[in-house]
Tab-separated table of C-alpha atoms in Angstrom:
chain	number	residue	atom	x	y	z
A	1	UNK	CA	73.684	-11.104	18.247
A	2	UNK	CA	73.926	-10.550	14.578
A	3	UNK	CA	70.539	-12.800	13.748
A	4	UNK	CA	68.535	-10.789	16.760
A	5	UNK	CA	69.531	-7.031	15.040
A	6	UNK	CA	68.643	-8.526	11.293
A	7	UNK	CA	65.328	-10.111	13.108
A	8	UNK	CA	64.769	-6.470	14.729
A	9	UNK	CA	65.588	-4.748	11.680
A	10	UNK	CA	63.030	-6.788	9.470
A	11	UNK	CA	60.174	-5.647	12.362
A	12	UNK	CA	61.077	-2.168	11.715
A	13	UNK	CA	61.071	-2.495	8.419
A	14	UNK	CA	56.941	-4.619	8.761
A	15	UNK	CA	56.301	-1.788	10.846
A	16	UNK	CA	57.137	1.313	8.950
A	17	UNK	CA	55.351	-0.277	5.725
A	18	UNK	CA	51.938	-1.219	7.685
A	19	UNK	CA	51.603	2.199	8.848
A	20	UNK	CA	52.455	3.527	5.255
A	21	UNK	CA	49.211	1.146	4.420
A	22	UNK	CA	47.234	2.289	7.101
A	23	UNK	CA	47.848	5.713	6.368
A	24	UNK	CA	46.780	5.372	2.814
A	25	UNK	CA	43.632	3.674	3.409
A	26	UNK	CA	42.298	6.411	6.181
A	27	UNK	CA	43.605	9.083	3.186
A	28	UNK	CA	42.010	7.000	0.239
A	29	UNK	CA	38.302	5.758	1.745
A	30	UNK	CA	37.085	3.721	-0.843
A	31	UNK	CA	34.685	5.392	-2.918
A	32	UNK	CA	30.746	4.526	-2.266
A	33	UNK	CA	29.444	2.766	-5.159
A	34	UNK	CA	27.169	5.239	-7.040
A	35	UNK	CA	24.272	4.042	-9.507
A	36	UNK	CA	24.858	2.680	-13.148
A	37	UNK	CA	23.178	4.986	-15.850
A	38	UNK	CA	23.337	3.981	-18.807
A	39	UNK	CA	22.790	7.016	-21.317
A	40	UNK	CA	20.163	7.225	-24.359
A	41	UNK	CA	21.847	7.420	-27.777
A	42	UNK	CA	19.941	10.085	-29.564
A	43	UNK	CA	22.022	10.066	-32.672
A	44	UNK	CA	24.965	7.963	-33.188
A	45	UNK	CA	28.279	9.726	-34.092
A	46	UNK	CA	29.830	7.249	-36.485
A	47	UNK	CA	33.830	7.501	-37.001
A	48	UNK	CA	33.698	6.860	-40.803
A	49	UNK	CA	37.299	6.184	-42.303
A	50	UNK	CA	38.538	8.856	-44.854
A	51	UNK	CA	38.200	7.818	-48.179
A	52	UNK	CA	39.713	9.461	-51.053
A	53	UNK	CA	37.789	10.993	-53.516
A	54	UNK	CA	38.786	11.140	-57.401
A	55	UNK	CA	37.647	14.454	-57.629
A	56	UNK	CA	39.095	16.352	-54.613
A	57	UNK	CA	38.004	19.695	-55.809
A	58	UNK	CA	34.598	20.519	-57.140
A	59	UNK	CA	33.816	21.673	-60.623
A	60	UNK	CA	33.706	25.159	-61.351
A	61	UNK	CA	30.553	26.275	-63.205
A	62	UNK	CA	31.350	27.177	-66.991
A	63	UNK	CA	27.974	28.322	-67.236
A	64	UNK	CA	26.088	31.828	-65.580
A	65	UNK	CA	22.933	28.583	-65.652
A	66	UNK	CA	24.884	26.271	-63.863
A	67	UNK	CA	26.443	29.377	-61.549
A	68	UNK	CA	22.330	29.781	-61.086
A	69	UNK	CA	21.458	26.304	-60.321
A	70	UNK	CA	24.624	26.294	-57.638
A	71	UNK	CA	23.539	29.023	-55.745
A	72	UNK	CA	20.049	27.510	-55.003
A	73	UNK	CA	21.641	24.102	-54.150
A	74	UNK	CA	23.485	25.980	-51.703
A	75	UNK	CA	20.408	28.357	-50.118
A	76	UNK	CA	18.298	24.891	-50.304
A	77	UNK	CA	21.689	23.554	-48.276
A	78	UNK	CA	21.473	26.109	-45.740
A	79	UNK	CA	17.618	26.447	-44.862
A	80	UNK	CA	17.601	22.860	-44.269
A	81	UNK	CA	20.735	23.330	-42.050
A	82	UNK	CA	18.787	26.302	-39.632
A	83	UNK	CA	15.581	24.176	-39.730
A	84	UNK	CA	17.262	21.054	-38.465
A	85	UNK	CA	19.031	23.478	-35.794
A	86	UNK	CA	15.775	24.854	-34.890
A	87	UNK	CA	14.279	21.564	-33.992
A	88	UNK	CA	17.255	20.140	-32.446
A	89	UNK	CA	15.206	20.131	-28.944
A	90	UNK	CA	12.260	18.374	-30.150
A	91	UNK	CA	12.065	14.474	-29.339
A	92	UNK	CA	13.523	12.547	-32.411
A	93	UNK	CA	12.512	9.155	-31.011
A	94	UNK	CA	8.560	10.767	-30.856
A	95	UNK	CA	8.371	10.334	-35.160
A	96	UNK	CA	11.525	7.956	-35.895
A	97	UNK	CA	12.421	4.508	-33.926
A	98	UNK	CA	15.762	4.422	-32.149
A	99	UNK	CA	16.597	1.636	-34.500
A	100	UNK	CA	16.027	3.099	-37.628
A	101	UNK	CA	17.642	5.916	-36.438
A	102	UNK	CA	20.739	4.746	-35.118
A	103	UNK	CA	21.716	2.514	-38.082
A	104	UNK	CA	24.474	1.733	-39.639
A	105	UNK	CA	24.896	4.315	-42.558
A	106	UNK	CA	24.269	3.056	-46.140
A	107	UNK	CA	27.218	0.839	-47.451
A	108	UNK	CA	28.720	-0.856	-45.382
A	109	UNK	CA	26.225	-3.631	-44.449
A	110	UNK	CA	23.958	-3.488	-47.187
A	111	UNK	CA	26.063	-4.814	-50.018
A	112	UNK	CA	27.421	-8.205	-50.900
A	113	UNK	CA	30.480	-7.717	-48.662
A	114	UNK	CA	29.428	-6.928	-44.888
A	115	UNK	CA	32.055	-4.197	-43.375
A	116	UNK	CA	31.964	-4.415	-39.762
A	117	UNK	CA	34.430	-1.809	-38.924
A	118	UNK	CA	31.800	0.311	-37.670
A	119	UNK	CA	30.403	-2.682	-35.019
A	120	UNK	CA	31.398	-1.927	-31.512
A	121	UNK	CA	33.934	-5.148	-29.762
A	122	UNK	CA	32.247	-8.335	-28.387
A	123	UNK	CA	32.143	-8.251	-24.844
A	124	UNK	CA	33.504	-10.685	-22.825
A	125	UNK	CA	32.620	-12.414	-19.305
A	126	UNK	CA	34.663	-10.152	-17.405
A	127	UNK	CA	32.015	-7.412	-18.758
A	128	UNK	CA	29.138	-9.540	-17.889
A	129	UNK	CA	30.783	-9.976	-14.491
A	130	UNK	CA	30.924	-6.470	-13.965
A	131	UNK	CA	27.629	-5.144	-14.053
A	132	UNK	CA	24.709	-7.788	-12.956
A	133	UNK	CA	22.249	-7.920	-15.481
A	134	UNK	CA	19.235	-6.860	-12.956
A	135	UNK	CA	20.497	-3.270	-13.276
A	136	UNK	CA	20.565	-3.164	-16.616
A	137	UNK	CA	16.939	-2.437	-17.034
A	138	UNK	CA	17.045	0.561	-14.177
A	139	UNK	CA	20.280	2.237	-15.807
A	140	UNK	CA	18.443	2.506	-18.698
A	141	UNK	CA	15.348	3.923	-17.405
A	142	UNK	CA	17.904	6.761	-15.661
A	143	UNK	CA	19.327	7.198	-19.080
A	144	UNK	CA	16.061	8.394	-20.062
A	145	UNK	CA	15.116	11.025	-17.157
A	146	UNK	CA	13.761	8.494	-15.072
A	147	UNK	CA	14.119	9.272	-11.398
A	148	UNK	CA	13.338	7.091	-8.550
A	149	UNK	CA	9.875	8.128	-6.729
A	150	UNK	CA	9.001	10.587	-9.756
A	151	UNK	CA	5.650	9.574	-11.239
A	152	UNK	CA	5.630	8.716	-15.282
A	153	UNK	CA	2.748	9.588	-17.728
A	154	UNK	CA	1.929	12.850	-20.071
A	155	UNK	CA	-0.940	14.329	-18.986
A	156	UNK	CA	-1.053	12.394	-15.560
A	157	UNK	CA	1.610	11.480	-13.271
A	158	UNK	CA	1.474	8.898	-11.376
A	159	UNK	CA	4.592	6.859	-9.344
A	160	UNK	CA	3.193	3.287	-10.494
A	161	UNK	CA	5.162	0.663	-9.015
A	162	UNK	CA	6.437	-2.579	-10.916
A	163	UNK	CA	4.658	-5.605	-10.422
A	164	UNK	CA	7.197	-7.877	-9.796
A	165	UNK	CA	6.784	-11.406	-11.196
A	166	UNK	CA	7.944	-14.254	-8.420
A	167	UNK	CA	9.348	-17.319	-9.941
A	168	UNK	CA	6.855	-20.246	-9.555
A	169	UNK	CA	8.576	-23.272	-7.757
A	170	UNK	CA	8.603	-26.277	-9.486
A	171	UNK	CA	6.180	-29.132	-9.243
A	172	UNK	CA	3.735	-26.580	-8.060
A	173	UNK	CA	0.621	-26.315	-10.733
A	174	UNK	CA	-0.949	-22.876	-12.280
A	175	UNK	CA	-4.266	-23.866	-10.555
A	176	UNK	CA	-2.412	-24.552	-7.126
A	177	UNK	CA	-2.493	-22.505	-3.580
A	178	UNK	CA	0.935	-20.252	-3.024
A	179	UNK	CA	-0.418	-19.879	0.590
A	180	UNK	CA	0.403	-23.642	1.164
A	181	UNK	CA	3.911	-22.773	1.638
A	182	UNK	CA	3.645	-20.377	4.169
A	183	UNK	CA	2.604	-23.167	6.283
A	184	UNK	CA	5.971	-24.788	5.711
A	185	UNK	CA	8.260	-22.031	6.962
A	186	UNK	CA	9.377	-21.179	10.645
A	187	UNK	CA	6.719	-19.730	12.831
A	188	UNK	CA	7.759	-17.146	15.251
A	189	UNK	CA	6.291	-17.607	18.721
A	190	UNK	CA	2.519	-16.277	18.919
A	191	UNK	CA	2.430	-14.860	22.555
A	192	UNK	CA	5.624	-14.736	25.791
A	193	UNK	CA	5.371	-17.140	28.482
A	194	UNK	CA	2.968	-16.842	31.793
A	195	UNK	CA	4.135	-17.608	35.083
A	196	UNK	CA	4.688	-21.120	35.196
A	197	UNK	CA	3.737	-22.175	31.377
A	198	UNK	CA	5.704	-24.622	29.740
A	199	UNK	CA	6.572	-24.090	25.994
A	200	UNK	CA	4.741	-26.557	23.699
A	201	UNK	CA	7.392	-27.494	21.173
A	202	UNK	CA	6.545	-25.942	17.930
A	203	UNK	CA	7.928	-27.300	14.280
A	204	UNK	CA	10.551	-24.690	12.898
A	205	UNK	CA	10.263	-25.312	9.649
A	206	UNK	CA	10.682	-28.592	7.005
A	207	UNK	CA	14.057	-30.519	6.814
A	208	UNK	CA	15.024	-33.351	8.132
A	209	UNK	CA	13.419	-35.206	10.909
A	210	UNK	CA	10.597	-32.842	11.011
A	211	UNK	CA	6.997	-34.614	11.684
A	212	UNK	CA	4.687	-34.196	9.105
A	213	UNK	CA	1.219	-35.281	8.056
A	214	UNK	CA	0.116	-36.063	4.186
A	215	UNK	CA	-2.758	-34.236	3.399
A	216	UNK	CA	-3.341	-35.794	-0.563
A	217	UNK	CA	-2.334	-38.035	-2.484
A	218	UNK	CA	-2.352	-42.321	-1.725
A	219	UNK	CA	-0.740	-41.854	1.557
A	220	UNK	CA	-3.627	-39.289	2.381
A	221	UNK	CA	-3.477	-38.657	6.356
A	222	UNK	CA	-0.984	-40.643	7.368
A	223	UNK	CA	1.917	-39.296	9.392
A	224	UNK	CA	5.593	-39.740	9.063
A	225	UNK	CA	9.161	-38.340	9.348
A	226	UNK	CA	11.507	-36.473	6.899
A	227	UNK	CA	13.676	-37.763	5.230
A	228	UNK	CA	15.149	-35.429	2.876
A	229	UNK	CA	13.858	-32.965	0.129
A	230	UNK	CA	14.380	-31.610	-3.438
A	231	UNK	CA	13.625	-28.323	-3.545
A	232	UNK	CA	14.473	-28.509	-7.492
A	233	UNK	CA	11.454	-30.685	-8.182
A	234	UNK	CA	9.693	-29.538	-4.552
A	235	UNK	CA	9.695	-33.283	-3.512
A	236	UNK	CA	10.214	-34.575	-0.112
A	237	UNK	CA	11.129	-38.174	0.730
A	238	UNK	CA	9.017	-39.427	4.032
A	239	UNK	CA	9.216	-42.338	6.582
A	240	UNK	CA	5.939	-43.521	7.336
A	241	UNK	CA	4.934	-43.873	10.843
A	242	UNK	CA	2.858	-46.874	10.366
A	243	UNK	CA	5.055	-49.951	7.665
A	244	UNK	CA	8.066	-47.610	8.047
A	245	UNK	CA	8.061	-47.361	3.854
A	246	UNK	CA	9.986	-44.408	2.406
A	247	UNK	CA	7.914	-42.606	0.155
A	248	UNK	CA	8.340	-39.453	-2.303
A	249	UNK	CA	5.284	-37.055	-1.674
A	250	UNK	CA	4.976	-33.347	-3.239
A	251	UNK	CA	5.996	-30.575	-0.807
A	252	UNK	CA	3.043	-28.936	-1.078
A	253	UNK	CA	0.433	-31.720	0.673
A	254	UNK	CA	2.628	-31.999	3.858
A	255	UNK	CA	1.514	-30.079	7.064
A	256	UNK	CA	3.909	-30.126	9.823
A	257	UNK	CA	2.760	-31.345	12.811
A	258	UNK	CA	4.254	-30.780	16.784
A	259	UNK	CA	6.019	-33.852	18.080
A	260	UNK	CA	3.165	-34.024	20.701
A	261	UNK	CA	-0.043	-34.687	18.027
A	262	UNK	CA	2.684	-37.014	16.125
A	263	UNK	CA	3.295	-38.993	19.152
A	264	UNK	CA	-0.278	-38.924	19.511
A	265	UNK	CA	-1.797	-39.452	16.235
A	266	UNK	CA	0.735	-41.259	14.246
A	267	UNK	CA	0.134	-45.140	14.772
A	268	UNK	CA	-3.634	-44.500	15.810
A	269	UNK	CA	-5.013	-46.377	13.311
A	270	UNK	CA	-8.315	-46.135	14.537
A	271	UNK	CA	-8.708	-43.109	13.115
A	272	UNK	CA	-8.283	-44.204	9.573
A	273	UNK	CA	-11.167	-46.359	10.081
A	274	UNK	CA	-14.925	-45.629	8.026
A	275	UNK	CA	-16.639	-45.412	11.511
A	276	UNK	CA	-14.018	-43.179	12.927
A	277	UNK	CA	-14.107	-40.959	9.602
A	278	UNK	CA	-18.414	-41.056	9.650
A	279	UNK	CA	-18.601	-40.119	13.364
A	280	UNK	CA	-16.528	-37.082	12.370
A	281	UNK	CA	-18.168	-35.801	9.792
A	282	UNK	CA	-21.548	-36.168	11.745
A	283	UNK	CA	-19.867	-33.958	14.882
A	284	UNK	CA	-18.699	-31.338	11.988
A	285	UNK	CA	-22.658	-31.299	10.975
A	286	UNK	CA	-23.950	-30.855	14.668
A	287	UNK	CA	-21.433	-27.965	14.948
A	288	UNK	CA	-22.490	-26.577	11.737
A	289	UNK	CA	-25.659	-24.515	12.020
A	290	UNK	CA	-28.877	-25.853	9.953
A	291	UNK	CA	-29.600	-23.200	7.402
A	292	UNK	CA	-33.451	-23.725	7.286
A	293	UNK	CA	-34.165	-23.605	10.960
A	294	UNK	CA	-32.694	-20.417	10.550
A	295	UNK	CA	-34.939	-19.461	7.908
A	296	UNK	CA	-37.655	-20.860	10.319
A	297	UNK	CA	-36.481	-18.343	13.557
A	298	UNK	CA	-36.308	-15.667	11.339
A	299	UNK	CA	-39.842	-15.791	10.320
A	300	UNK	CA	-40.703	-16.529	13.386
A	301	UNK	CA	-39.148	-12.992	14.256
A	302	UNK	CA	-40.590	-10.967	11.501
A	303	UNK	CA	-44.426	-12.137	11.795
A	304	UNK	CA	-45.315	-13.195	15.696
A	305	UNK	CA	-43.053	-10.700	17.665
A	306	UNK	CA	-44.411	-7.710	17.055
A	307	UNK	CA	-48.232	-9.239	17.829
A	308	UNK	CA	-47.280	-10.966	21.172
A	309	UNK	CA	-46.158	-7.693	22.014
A	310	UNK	CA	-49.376	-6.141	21.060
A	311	UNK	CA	-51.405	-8.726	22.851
A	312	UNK	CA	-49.032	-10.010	25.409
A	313	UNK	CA	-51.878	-12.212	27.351
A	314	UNK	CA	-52.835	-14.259	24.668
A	315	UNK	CA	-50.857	-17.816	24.138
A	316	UNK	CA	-48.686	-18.480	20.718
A	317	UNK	CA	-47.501	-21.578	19.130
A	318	UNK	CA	-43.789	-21.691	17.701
A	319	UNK	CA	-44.421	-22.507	13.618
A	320	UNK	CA	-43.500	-26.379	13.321
């Protein structure tokens, strides 16, 4: 009896303190994450330590020259003061660079012992951690007045968008093709279904066991089976259909291939013969149209039409 009231006791007690929880969370919503600005330091406000001077009050003039020469230092003093106030909302940065404005003042880094009192902490990871470092470049351009969509230029504004550099994979050359890997991702189906149709089995991208044909290289148009891939050094390691030899190929001459034109294709080795590869290129010609019998019909078109259609009875010859 004793262990079942200390067991319902200890519930109570879970209870009470996860609705306590509860109810602070729906009171407290977490706050949404607003956008880092970093702002532009104008003019650095340096906290320079007080140092005593030997002379703590200044001289009084003995002299009605001296009492002359004070006054002016002082009117000099205070013109220079109003001007500076007058131009206070001009753009400093427009005539002076940020760094040679914002240095450190004169003695303290300049001499033969370096004071660094003035130098900000080193940060460490946990600030890195904090912030990634692909904002740091947009809180800074919000320091600055830069708003999102708001176009940039003096006498002409214009909302010019970044061009945004895409890191080149490697193994792949200046001088090669980006649109080679498009035909290595998944493909989405082209068209639904008819009544009836059966679905041809499409490759869904490269990775293992996928059927692929070599496009360049020594093993140029042979097919074979993945085997695994480096994406570091965009290298894939293939099973040839025809020896069954392993070999390391570039990503970028593959073409994947349906298991249907693999089961096809892939130990045909007719096709890799001269005759097979001359009787191709001959079918590519007939397909191709011949440039100067073209010339020829156009002629043809330009000179005789319009005179058999004058004299309609009379018999032409086609130019040979």
């Amino acid at each position: 009896m004793g262990i079942y009231l200390h067991l319902k006791q200890v519930l109570h007690v879970f209870s009470s303190n996860l609705y306590q929880i509860f109810a602070l969370n729906s009171a407290n919503p977490t706050p949404e994450a607003k956008e880092l600005v970093i702002p532009l330091i104008h003019k650095n406000r340096w906290s320079k330590p007080n140092k005593k001077k030997d002379n703590e009050e200044d001289a009084v003039p003995g002299t009605e020259e001296e009492a002359v020469l004070s006054q002016a230092v002082k009117e000099l003093i205070e013109e220079s003061r109003r001007t500076l106030e007058d131009n206070s909302e001009t753009d400093q940065t427009l005539s002076i660079p940020l760094l040679m404005q914002n240095r450190i003042p004169d003695g303290y880094e300049d001499g033969e012992k370096v004071d660094v009192s003035l130098r900000p902490d080193s940060a460490e990871a946990a600030d890195y951690d904090a912030v990634p470092v692909e904002y740091y470049g947009m809180a800074m351009l919000r320091g600055m007045g830069w708003k999102e969509g708001e176009g940039i230029g003096r006498t002409f504004k214009q909302d010019v968008k970044p061009l945004e550099q895409k890191l080149r994979p490697k193994g792949l050359g200046l001088g090669a093709d980006r649109s080679a890997l498009k035909d290595l991702e998944p493909q989405k189906p082209r068209k639904p279904l008819k009544p009836g149709e059966k679905l041809e089995e499409e490759s869904r991208g490269l990775g293992k066991g996928s059927s692929v044909q070599i496009q360049s290289g020594a093993h140029k148009d042979l097919y074979g089976k993945v085997e695994g891939v480096d994406p570091d050094n965009s290298r894939a390691m293939i099973k040839l259909a025809i020896g069954g030899k392993v070999v390391t190929v570039s990503l970028f001459s593959l073409r994947l291939v349906s298991s249907a034109e693999y089961t096809k294709f892939a130990k045909d080795l007719s096709r890799l013969s001269k005759a097979h590869q001359e009787s191709k290129e001959e079918q590519h010609k007939d397909r191709s149209p011949d440039k100067e019998q073209q010339r020829k019909d156009d002629v043809y078109r330009r000179c005789f039409e319009p005179n058999k259609m004058l004299m309609p009875n009379r018999k032409w010859a086609y130019p040979g």
